[in-house]
Amino acid sequence: QGLDKAAKATESAIDEGKLRLQAHQARKAADQAAATLGYAAARAHRDATPLDATTMQRLVDATIAADKVADELEARTSSAARG
């Protein structure tokens, strides 16, 4: 019985570690999407040319979607850590 308990605790810790890694990777992707948006806006400003609406919307949508995924995984990580 003690071995089963240890095995379950180990499995739980591994699952939590995997979730933390996924959350970290998702946050990194969200940060990269935001950086891409920022760089595109900065280049447009530097070159005194407007950022076309299609590109702007695509970058904003990608940033929002990536941020949402990261937030959800971070919330799951927090609840997993609490048990």
PDB file of C-alpha atoms in Angstrom:
ATOM      1  CA  GLN A   1       0.000   0.000   0.000  1.00  0.00           C
ATOM      2  CA  GLY A   2       2.859   2.364   0.777  1.00  0.00           C
ATOM      3  CA  LEU A   3       4.341   1.644  -2.637  1.00  0.00           C
ATOM      4  CA  ASP A   4       1.046   2.460  -4.348  1.00  0.00           C
ATOM      5  CA  LYS A   5       0.891   5.749  -2.483  1.00  0.00           C
ATOM      6  CA  ALA A   6       4.465   6.603  -3.469  1.00  0.00           C
ATOM      7  CA  ALA A   7       3.792   5.639  -7.079  1.00  0.00           C
ATOM      8  CA  LYS A   8       0.711   7.868  -7.190  1.00  0.00           C
ATOM      9  CA  ALA A   9       2.626  10.751  -5.625  1.00  0.00           C
ATOM     10  CA  THR A  10       5.424  10.312  -8.153  1.00  0.00           C
ATOM     11  CA  GLU A  11       2.980  10.152 -11.044  1.00  0.00           C
ATOM     12  CA  SER A  12       1.235  13.260  -9.772  1.00  0.00           C
ATOM     13  CA  ALA A  13       4.543  15.123  -9.508  1.00  0.00           C
ATOM     14  CA  ILE A  14       5.490  14.086 -13.044  1.00  0.00           C
ATOM     15  CA  ASP A  15       2.107  15.219 -14.382  1.00  0.00           C
ATOM     16  CA  GLU A  16       2.447  18.542 -12.592  1.00  0.00           C
ATOM     17  CA  GLY A  17       5.960  18.962 -14.026  1.00  0.00           C
ATOM     18  CA  LYS A  18       4.684  18.286 -17.540  1.00  0.00           C
ATOM     19  CA  LEU A  19       1.903  20.816 -17.032  1.00  0.00           C
ATOM     20  CA  ARG A  20       4.384  23.415 -15.762  1.00  0.00           C
ATOM     21  CA  LEU A  21       6.555  22.830 -18.824  1.00  0.00           C
ATOM     22  CA  GLN A  22       3.560  23.228 -21.136  1.00  0.00           C
ATOM     23  CA  ALA A  23       2.573  26.436 -19.342  1.00  0.00           C
ATOM     24  CA  HIS A  24       6.119  27.774 -19.638  1.00  0.00           C
ATOM     25  CA  GLN A  25       6.247  26.959 -23.356  1.00  0.00           C
ATOM     26  CA  ALA A  26       2.835  28.545 -23.909  1.00  0.00           C
ATOM     27  CA  ARG A  27       3.876  31.714 -22.070  1.00  0.00           C
ATOM     28  CA  LYS A  28       7.049  31.835 -24.171  1.00  0.00           C
ATOM     29  CA  ALA A  29       4.935  31.537 -27.347  1.00  0.00           C
ATOM     30  CA  ALA A  30       2.632  34.316 -26.126  1.00  0.00           C
ATOM     31  CA  ASP A  31       5.629  36.528 -25.382  1.00  0.00           C
ATOM     32  CA  GLN A  32       7.041  35.815 -28.839  1.00  0.00           C
ATOM     33  CA  ALA A  33       3.714  36.678 -30.473  1.00  0.00           C
ATOM     34  CA  ALA A  34       3.584  39.961 -28.547  1.00  0.00           C
ATOM     35  CA  ALA A  35       7.190  40.723 -29.502  1.00  0.00           C
ATOM     36  CA  THR A  36       6.413  40.065 -33.169  1.00  0.00           C
ATOM     37  CA  LEU A  37       3.484  42.471 -32.960  1.00  0.00           C
ATOM     38  CA  GLY A  38       5.635  45.075 -31.241  1.00  0.00           C
ATOM     39  CA  TYR A  39       8.450  44.770 -33.762  1.00  0.00           C
ATOM     40  CA  ALA A  40       6.017  45.082 -36.663  1.00  0.00           C
ATOM     41  CA  ALA A  41       4.515  48.230 -35.123  1.00  0.00           C
ATOM     42  CA  ALA A  42       7.966  49.686 -34.411  1.00  0.00           C
ATOM     43  CA  ARG A  43       9.172  49.015 -37.964  1.00  0.00           C
ATOM     44  CA  ALA A  44       6.033  50.590 -39.390  1.00  0.00           C
ATOM     45  CA  HIS A  45       6.560  53.646 -37.184  1.00  0.00           C
ATOM     46  CA  ARG A  46      10.274  53.848 -38.064  1.00  0.00           C
ATOM     47  CA  ASP A  47       9.528  53.611 -41.777  1.00  0.00           C
ATOM     48  CA  ALA A  48       6.594  56.041 -41.479  1.00  0.00           C
ATOM     49  CA  THR A  49       4.313  53.505 -43.129  1.00  0.00           C
ATOM     50  CA  PRO A  50       1.113  52.199 -41.645  1.00  0.00           C
ATOM     51  CA  LEU A  51       0.949  48.583 -40.640  1.00  0.00           C
ATOM     52  CA  ASP A  52      -1.651  47.064 -42.936  1.00  0.00           C
ATOM     53  CA  ALA A  53      -4.884  46.085 -41.213  1.00  0.00           C
ATOM     54  CA  THR A  54      -4.687  42.414 -42.219  1.00  0.00           C
ATOM     55  CA  THR A  55      -1.215  41.953 -40.764  1.00  0.00           C
ATOM     56  CA  MET A  56      -2.119  43.916 -37.639  1.00  0.00           C
ATOM     57  CA  GLN A  57      -5.243  41.821 -37.047  1.00  0.00           C
ATOM     58  CA  ARG A  58      -3.367  38.551 -37.650  1.00  0.00           C
ATOM     59  CA  LEU A  59      -0.662  39.516 -35.155  1.00  0.00           C
ATOM     60  CA  VAL A  60      -3.176  40.747 -32.563  1.00  0.00           C
ATOM     61  CA  ASP A  61      -5.248  37.570 -32.924  1.00  0.00           C
ATOM     62  CA  ALA A  62      -2.143  35.385 -32.567  1.00  0.00           C
ATOM     63  CA  THR A  63      -1.061  37.289 -29.461  1.00  0.00           C
ATOM     64  CA  ILE A  64      -4.496  37.059 -27.831  1.00  0.00           C
ATOM     65  CA  ALA A  65      -4.848  33.349 -28.635  1.00  0.00           C
ATOM     66  CA  ALA A  66      -1.384  32.490 -27.330  1.00  0.00           C
ATOM     67  CA  ASP A  67      -1.950  34.537 -24.189  1.00  0.00           C
ATOM     68  CA  LYS A  68      -5.264  32.764 -23.552  1.00  0.00           C
ATOM     69  CA  VAL A  69      -3.642  29.329 -23.855  1.00  0.00           C
ATOM     70  CA  ALA A  70      -0.837  30.389 -21.506  1.00  0.00           C
ATOM     71  CA  ASP A  71      -3.320  31.780 -18.961  1.00  0.00           C
ATOM     72  CA  GLU A  72      -5.361  28.562 -19.025  1.00  0.00           C
ATOM     73  CA  LEU A  73      -2.308  26.361 -18.551  1.00  0.00           C
ATOM     74  CA  GLU A  74      -0.986  28.572 -15.771  1.00  0.00           C
ATOM     75  CA  ALA A  75      -4.365  28.339 -14.019  1.00  0.00           C
ATOM     76  CA  ARG A  76      -4.320  24.547 -14.352  1.00  0.00           C
ATOM     77  CA  THR A  77      -0.778  24.501 -12.987  1.00  0.00           C
ATOM     78  CA  SER A  78      -1.846  26.557  -9.976  1.00  0.00           C
ATOM     79  CA  SER A  79      -4.795  24.297  -9.228  1.00  0.00           C
ATOM     80  CA  ALA A  80      -2.636  21.172  -9.670  1.00  0.00           C
ATOM     81  CA  ALA A  81      -0.080  22.559  -7.234  1.00  0.00           C
ATOM     82  CA  ARG A  82      -2.815  23.131  -4.646  1.00  0.00           C
ATOM     83  CA  GLY A  83      -3.834  19.526  -4.994  1.00  0.00           C
TER      84      GLY A  83
END
